[in-house]
Structure formats: C-alpha cells, structure tokens
Coordinates of C-alpha atoms and ligand atoms in Angstrom, one line a residue:
X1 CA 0.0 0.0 0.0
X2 CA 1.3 3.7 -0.8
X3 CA 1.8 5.7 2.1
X4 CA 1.8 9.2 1.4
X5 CA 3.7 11.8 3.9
X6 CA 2.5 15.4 4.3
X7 CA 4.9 18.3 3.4
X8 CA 4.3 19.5 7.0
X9 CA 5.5 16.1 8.2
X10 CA 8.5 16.0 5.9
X11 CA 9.5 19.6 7.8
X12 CA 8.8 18.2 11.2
X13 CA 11.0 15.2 10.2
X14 CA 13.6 17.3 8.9
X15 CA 13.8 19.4 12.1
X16 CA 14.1 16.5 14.3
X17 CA 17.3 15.4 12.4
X18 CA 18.9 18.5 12.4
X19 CA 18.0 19.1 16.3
X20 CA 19.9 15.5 16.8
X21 CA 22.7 16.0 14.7
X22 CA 23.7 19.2 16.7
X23 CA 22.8 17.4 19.4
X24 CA 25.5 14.7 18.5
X25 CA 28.2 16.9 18.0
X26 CA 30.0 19.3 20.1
X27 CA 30.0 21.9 17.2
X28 CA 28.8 21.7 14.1
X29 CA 28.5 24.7 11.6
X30 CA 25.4 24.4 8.6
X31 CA 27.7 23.4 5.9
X32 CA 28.6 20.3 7.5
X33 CA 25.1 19.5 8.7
X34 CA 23.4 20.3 4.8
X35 CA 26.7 17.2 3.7
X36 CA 25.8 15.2 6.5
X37 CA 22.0 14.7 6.1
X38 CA 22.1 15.4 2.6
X39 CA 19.3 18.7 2.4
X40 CA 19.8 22.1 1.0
X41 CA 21.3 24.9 2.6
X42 CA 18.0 26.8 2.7
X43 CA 16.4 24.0 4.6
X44 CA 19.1 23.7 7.0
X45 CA 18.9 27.8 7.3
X46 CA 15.2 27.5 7.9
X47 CA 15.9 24.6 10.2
X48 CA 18.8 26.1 12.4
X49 CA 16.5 29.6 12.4
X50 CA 13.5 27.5 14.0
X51 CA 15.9 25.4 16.4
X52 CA 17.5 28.9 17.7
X53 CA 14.2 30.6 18.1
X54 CA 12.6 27.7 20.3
X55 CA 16.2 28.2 22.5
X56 CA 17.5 24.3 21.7
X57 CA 19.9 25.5 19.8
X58 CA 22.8 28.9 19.8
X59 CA 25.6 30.1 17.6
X60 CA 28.6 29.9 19.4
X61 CA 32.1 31.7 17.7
X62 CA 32.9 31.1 14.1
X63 CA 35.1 28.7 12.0
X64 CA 38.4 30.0 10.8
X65 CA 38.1 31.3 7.4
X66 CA 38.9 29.4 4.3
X67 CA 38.2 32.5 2.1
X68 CA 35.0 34.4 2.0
X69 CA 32.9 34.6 4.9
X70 CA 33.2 32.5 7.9
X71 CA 30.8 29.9 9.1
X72 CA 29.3 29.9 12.4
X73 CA 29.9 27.2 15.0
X74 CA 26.4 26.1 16.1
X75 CA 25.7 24.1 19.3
X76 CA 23.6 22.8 21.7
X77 CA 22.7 25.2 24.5
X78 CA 23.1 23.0 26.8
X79 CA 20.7 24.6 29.8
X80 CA 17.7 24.3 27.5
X81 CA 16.3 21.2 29.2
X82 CA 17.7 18.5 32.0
X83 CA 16.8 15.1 32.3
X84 CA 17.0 12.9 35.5
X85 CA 18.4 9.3 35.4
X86 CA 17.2 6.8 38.1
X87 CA 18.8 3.2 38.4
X88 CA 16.8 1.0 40.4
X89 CA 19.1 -2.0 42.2
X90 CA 18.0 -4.2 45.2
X91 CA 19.7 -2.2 47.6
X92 CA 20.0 1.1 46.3
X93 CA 18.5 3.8 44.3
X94 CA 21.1 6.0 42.1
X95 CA 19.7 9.2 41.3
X96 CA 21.7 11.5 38.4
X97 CA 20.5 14.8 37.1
X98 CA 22.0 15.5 33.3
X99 CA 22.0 18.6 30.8
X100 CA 21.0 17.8 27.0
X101 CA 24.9 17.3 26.7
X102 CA 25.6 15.0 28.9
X103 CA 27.1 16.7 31.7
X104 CA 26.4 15.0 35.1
X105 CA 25.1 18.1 37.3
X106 CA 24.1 16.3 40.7
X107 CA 24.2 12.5 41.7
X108 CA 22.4 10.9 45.0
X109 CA 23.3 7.6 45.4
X110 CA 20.7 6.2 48.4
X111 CA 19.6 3.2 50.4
X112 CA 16.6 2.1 49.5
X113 CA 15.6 -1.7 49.5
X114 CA 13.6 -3.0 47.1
X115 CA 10.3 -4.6 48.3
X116 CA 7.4 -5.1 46.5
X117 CA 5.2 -2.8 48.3
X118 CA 3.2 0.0 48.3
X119 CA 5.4 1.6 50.9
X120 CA 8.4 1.2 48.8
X121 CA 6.8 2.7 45.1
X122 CA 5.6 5.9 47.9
X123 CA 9.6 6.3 49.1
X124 CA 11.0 5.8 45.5
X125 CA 8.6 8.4 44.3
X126 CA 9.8 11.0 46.9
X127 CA 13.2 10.7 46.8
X128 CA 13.0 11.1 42.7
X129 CA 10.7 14.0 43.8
X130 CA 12.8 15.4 46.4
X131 CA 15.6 15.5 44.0
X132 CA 13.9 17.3 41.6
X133 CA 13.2 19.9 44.1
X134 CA 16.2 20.2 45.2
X135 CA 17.8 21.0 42.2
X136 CA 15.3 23.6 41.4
X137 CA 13.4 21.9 38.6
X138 CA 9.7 22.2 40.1
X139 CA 7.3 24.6 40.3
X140 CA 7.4 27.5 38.0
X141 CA 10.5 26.0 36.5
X142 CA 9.0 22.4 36.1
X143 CA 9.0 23.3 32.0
X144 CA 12.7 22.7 32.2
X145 CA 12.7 19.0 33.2
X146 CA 11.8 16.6 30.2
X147 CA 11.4 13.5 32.4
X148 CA 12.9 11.0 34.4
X149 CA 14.9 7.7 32.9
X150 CA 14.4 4.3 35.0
X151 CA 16.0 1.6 34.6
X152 CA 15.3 -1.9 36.6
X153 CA 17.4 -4.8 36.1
X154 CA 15.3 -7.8 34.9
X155 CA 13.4 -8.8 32.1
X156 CA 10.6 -6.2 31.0
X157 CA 7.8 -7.3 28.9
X158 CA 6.9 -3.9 27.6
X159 CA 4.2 -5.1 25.7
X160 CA 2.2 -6.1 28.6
X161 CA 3.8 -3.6 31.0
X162 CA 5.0 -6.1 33.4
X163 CA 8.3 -6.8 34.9
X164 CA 8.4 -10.5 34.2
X165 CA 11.3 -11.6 36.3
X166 CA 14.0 -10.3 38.4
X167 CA 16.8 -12.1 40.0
X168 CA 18.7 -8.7 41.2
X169 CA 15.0 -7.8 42.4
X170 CA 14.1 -11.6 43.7
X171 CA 10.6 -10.2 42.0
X172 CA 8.4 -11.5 39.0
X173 CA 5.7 -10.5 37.2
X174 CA 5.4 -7.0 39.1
X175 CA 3.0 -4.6 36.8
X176 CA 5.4 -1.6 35.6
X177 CA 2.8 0.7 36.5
X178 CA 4.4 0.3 40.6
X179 CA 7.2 2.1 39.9
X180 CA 5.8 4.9 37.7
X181 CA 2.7 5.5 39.4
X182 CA 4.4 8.0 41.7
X183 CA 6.7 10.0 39.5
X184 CA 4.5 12.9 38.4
X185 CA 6.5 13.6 35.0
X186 CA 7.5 12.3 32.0
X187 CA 8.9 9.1 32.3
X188 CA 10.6 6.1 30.4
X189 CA 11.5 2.6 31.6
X190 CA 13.6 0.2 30.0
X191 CA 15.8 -3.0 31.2
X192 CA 19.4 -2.0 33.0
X193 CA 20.9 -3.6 30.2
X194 CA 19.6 -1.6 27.4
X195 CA 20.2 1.6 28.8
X196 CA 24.1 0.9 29.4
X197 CA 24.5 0.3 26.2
X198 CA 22.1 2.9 25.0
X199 CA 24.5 5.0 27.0
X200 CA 27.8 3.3 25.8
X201 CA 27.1 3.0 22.2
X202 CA 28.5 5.9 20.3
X203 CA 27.5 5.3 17.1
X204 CA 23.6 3.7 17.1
X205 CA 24.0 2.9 13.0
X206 CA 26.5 0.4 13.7
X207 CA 26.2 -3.2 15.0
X208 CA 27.2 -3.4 18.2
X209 CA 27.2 -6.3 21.1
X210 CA 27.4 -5.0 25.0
X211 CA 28.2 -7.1 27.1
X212 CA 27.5 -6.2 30.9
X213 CA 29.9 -7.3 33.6
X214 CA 28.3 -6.6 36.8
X215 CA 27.1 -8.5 39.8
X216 CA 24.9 -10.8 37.4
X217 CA 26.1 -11.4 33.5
X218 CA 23.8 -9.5 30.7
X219 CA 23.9 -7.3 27.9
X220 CA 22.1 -6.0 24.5
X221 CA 22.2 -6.2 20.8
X222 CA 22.0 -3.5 18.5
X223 CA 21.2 -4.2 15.0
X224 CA 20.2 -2.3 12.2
X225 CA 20.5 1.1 14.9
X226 CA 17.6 -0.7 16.7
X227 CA 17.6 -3.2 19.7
X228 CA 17.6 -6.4 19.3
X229 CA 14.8 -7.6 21.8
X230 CA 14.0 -11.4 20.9
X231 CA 10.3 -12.8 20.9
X232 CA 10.8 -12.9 24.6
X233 CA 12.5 -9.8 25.0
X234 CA 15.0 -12.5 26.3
X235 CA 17.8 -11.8 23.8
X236 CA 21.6 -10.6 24.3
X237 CA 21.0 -13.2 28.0
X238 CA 25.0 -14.1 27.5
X239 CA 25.3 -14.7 31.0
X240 CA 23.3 -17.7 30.4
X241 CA 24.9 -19.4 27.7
X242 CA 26.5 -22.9 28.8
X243 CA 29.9 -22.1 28.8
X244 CA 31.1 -25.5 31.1
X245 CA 29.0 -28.2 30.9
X246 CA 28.5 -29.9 34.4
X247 CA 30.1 -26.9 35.6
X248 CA 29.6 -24.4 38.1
X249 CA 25.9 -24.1 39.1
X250 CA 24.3 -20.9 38.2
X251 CA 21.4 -19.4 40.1
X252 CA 19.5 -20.0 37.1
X253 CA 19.3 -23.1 37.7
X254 CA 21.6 -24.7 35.0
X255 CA 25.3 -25.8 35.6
X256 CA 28.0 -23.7 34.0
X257 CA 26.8 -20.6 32.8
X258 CA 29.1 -17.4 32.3
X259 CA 27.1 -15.6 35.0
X260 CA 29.1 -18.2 37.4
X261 CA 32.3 -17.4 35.6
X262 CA 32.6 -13.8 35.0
X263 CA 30.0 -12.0 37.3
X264 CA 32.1 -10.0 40.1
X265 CA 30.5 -12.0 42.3
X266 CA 32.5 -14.7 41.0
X267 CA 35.8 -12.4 41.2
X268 CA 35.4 -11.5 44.8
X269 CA 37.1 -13.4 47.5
X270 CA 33.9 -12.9 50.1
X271 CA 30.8 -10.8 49.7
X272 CA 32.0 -8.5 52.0
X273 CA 34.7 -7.4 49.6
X274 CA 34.1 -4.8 47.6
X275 CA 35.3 -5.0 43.7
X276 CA 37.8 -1.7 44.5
X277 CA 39.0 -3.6 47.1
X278 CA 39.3 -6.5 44.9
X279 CA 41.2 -4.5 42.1
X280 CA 43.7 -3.0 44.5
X281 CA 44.4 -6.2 46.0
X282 CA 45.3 -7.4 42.3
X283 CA 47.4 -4.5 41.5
X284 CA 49.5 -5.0 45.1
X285 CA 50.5 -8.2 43.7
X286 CA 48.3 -10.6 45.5
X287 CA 48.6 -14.2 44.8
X288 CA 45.5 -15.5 44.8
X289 CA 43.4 -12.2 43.2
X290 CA 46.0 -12.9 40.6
X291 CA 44.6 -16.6 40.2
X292 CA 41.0 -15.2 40.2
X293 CA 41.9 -12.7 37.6
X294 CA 43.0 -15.0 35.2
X295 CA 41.0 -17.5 35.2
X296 CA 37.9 -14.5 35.1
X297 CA 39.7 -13.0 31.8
X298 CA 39.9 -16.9 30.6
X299 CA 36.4 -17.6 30.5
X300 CA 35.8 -14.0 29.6
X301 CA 38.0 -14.5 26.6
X302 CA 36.5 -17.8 25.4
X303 CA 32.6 -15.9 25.5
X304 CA 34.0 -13.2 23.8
X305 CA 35.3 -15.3 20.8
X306 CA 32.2 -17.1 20.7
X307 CA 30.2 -14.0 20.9
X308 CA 32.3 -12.4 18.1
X309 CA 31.9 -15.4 15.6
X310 CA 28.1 -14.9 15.8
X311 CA 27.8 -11.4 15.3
X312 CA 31.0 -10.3 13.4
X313 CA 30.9 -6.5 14.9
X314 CA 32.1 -4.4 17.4
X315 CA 31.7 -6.0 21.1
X316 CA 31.9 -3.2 24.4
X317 CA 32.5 -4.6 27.9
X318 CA 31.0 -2.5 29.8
X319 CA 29.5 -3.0 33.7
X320 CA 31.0 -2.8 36.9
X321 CA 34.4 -4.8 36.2
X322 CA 34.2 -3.4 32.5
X323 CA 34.9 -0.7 34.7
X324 CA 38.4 -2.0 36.3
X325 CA 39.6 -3.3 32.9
X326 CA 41.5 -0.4 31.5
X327 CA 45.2 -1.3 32.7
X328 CA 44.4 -5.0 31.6
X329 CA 42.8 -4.5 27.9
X330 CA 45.9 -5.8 26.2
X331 CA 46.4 -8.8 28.5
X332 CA 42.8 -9.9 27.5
X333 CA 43.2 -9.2 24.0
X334 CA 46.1 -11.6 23.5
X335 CA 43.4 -14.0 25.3
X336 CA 41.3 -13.7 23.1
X337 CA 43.3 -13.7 20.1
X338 CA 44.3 -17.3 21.2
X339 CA 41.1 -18.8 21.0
X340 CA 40.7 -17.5 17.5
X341 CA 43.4 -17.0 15.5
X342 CA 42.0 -16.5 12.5
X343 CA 40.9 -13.0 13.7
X344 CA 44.3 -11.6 15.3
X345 CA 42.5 -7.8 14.8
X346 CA 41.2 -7.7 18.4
X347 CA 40.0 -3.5 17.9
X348 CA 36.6 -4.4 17.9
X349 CA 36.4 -5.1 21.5
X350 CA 36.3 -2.0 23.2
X351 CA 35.9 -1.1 26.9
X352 CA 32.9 1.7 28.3
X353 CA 33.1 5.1 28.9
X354 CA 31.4 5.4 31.9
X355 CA 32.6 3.5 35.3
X356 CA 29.2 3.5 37.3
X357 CA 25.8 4.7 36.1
X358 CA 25.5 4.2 32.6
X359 CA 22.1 2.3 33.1
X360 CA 20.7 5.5 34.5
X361 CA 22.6 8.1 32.1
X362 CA 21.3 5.7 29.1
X363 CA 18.0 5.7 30.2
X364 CA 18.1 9.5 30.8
X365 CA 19.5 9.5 27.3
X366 CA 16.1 7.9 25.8
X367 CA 14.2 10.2 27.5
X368 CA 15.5 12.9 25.8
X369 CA 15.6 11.1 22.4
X370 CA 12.1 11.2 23.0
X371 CA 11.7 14.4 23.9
X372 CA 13.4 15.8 20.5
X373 CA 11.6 13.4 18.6
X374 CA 8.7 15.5 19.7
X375 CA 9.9 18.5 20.2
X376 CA 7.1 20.6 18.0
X377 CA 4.6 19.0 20.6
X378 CA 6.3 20.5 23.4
X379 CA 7.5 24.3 22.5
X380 CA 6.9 24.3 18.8
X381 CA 3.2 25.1 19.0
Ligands
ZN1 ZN1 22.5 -19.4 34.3

C-alpha cells in the first residue's frame, strides 16, 4: 500500500534530524550538517532559524576562514532542558541529574531496599521528587525538566507492561505501573541492560554487542541502529549461555553458565569485599586475586570469541568490572586472540566510557531522544 507523507511532516521530520545531529556533535556549523543529512542549505537555514528561536539551539564563535565569509559554530545550549536518570538495584537507588549534553550536574546515590510494596513505590517516588526539588526543577520552573529515565534490572515485557522476572530484584511478574505511578512527569523505563548500552554506544548505525559485567552477566544487541529484543525480550542473555558443561551451578538453575564465571560476584574473595577492594588487591601483587583474575579473563575471553563469531561487529565490555579493565585490555586481548586465530584484529572489542551509572545516564538518554523526537509538541506550538 502507498503511504503518502505530508509536506508538513516531511518539515517536522527534517527538524528533528537536524535538532539531533547538533545534538551529537559538540560543534557543528550548517555546511557540514546540509553534507551530512544530505538537504539544502535553505532547509538547514530554515531549520537552524527554528531550532535557535525555540532556545534548543545557539551560535557559538565562528570557524576560521577558508576565504570568503566565515561559518558559524552552532551548538547545543546545553541549559535548555535537564533530564533525570534513576537506576533501580536491590539495595539502592542512584539518582543523576544531566544537561541535553551530557554533563552530570548532581548525583544521589541512596539506600533504599527494594520490596514489592506500596510503601516502597511511595519512598521511590519522593526521593526522585525530592531530587527534583532540590535542584530547582519544580514549580514555576518544572517546564525545564523533560522526564525521568528508569531503569530496573530484569526482564521487561513492555508489551504487557510487566516486569516478568527479576533475579537482582528476587521479583516477578510485578506490573510496571508500581514504579511509575508516583513519579509525576514524564517518564521512560527500560531494562538495566539496554540503557548501558544505550548510553555506551556511540555510534547507534553500527552493530554493536554490549556485554555487561556486573554483579549478574547481561547485555544487549544492537542491529540495524535498533535493539535487538527477541520474541521474549530475552535476547543478548550471554550470561546464560553454557559455557562448562556440568560446571559451576548458576542461580538460574543450570550448571556452567558465564554468570558463574565472570559476574564480580565470582571475582570476589567474600561478599563483604568490595570489587575496588578486589582491584587494589590485584594491582599490590596478591597471589590469589592474581589466580581469580586469570582464570575470570579466561572464561571471559573464550565468550567473547564465541560471541564475536556470531555477530562479526564491534563488542563493548562494559558494567561494573568493564569498569576496572583499562590497565588489563591488552592482556585480555592476546586472550582472546588465542582462541581465534584467525581474527588476530582484536579493535573491535572495546571497553565503556562510563565507570558506574551508565544504566541511568542511558536511560536518561532515551528520554531525551524522545523528547526531541517530539519537540514541535512540546514548544513548537
Ligand atoms: Zn545461568
């Protein structure tokens, strides 16, 4: 069937990609953006003009001059809007409050134990308040928050709104609608997963594989600059894949899986040590963190291969230990190049850019995607 598209449409849709490719870039001037999205320069004129009117965007100094006259650096002003980030674990709650660029302006990292009662969705709901107040974003100024990102760890079925299962919550088949129904703003929820490496990967038109290292073993496929989600919305579950058989059990209930292997649970020498503690044991020289290290970059190593031959594209190890790896990057990469040495190129695997938080600042990061998406709904009308 032939869809046709309005001419007002085609300008909204033009907008929005001008909006985000300033937003992508630090500094961009309307040259480059007319190459990069392939319009004319009076529709990126007409574009920028709208963009600086509505406040998202502001010229900011000028390019040097290659001969006639100079172009003008645009760029995001960056106090236009702020987003809050909120990562949900079993313990804790991590609140972050972001500009559109990406700046981390306050952080509140709190105690709060997950339960699945009304008590607990009340508290979560004023301390994501209270933060919001205290950073000066209600009342008359309550225009300048676009939302709140959430992310829980565990499987979401958005379809049905329900959090199917959560081991890092010990909860299943909780209706989504708990955790929201107290946050009076804008709001988007997603898996822990999927916002790190909404958060981590750079580029969204290029196939990329996270891979999750934290206290349990996840991660999330992009494709095609779109998530991979499974008919389950199951996929990209590496920490589940049999990696021993008969070997360790996993608290999935299987034997073996690389949860058991390369979770920093399975790093840590007792679970009262912490994984800094861990690290600067290891760096001291310590005998038997040494052991442990190894054998975690072994396994690590072999699930990396595997996970490379399947999806032939660039793989980010990111989470709580993707966190530590830096000083060992090259050790691992000769690991892996072992396994399979018909691909001695080891540059696709890559490590995160963000030590802690990434869930939060990812799903903070798809709030705003959303916001631009609509942004004549908001202030263009
Ligand atoms: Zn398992």
């Amino acid at each position: 069937m032939k869809t046709t598209v309005s001419n007002g449409e085609i300008k909204r849709q033009n907008r929005i990609k001008v909006a985000k490719y300033i937003l992508e870039h630090e500094t961009v001037s309307r040259q480059e953006i007319a190459v990069a999205l392939g319009f004319s320069m009076p529709t990126v004129f007409q574009n920028v003009k709208e963009l600086i009117e509505w406040g998202l965007v502001c010229e900011g100094g000028e390019y040097g001059s290659t001969g006639g006259r100079k172009a003008k650096m645009l760029k995001i002003q960056k106090d236009f809007r702020y987003v809050v980030g909120a990562e949900i674990s079993m313990h804790h709650i991590r609140l972050m409050l972001l500009d559109i660029s990406w700046n981390i302006l306050d952080l509140e990292y709190s105690r709060l134990t997950y339960e699945n009662t009304q008590e607990y969705y009340v508290r979560l709901g004023e301390m994501i308040q209270n933060f919001v107040k205290r950073n000066k974003l209600d009342g008359k100024n309550s225009n300048k928050l676009i939302g709140v990102g959430i992310s829980i760890p565990g499987i979401i079925d958005h379809d049905l709104g329900v959090l199917r299962e959560s081991q890092a919550l010990k909860a299943a088949n909780v209706s989504m609608r708990h955790f929201t129904q107290n946050i009076p703003y804008d709001f988007y929820c997603d898996n822990d997963a999927n916002n790190a490496a909404y958060a981590e990967i750079e580029n969204q038109q290029k196939d990329t594989v996270y891979l999750s290292l934290s206290s349990t073993v996840g991660g999330a496929i992009y494709l095609g600059s779109e998530l991979y989600k499974g008919d389950n919305f199951r996929s990209a579950e590496f920490g589940h894949m049999i990696l021993v058989p008969q070997g360790r059990k996993c608290y999935c209930g299987k034997e073996g899986c690389l949860d058991s292997y390369c979770s920093s649970v399975a790093l840590l020498e007792s679970p009262e040590q912490s994984l800094k503690q861990f690290f600067e044991k290891l760096d001291g020289g310590d005998e038997e963190c040494s052991r442990r290290w190894e054998e975690y970059l072994d396994y690590l190593a072999l699930a990396v291969c595997n996970i490379r031959m399947i999806f032939d594209c660039d793989i980010i190890l990111g989470g709580n230990v993707g966190g530590y790896m830096e000083g060992h990057i090259r050790a691992f990469e000769s690991k892996v190049a072992k396994y399979n040495r018909s691909d001695l190129d080891t540059s696709y695997i890559r490590l995160g850019n963000y030590k802690e938080g990434s869930s939060a600042i990812g799903a903070a990061k798809h709030m705003v995607d959303k916001y631009i998406s609509n942004l004549d709904k908001y202030i263009g009308n």
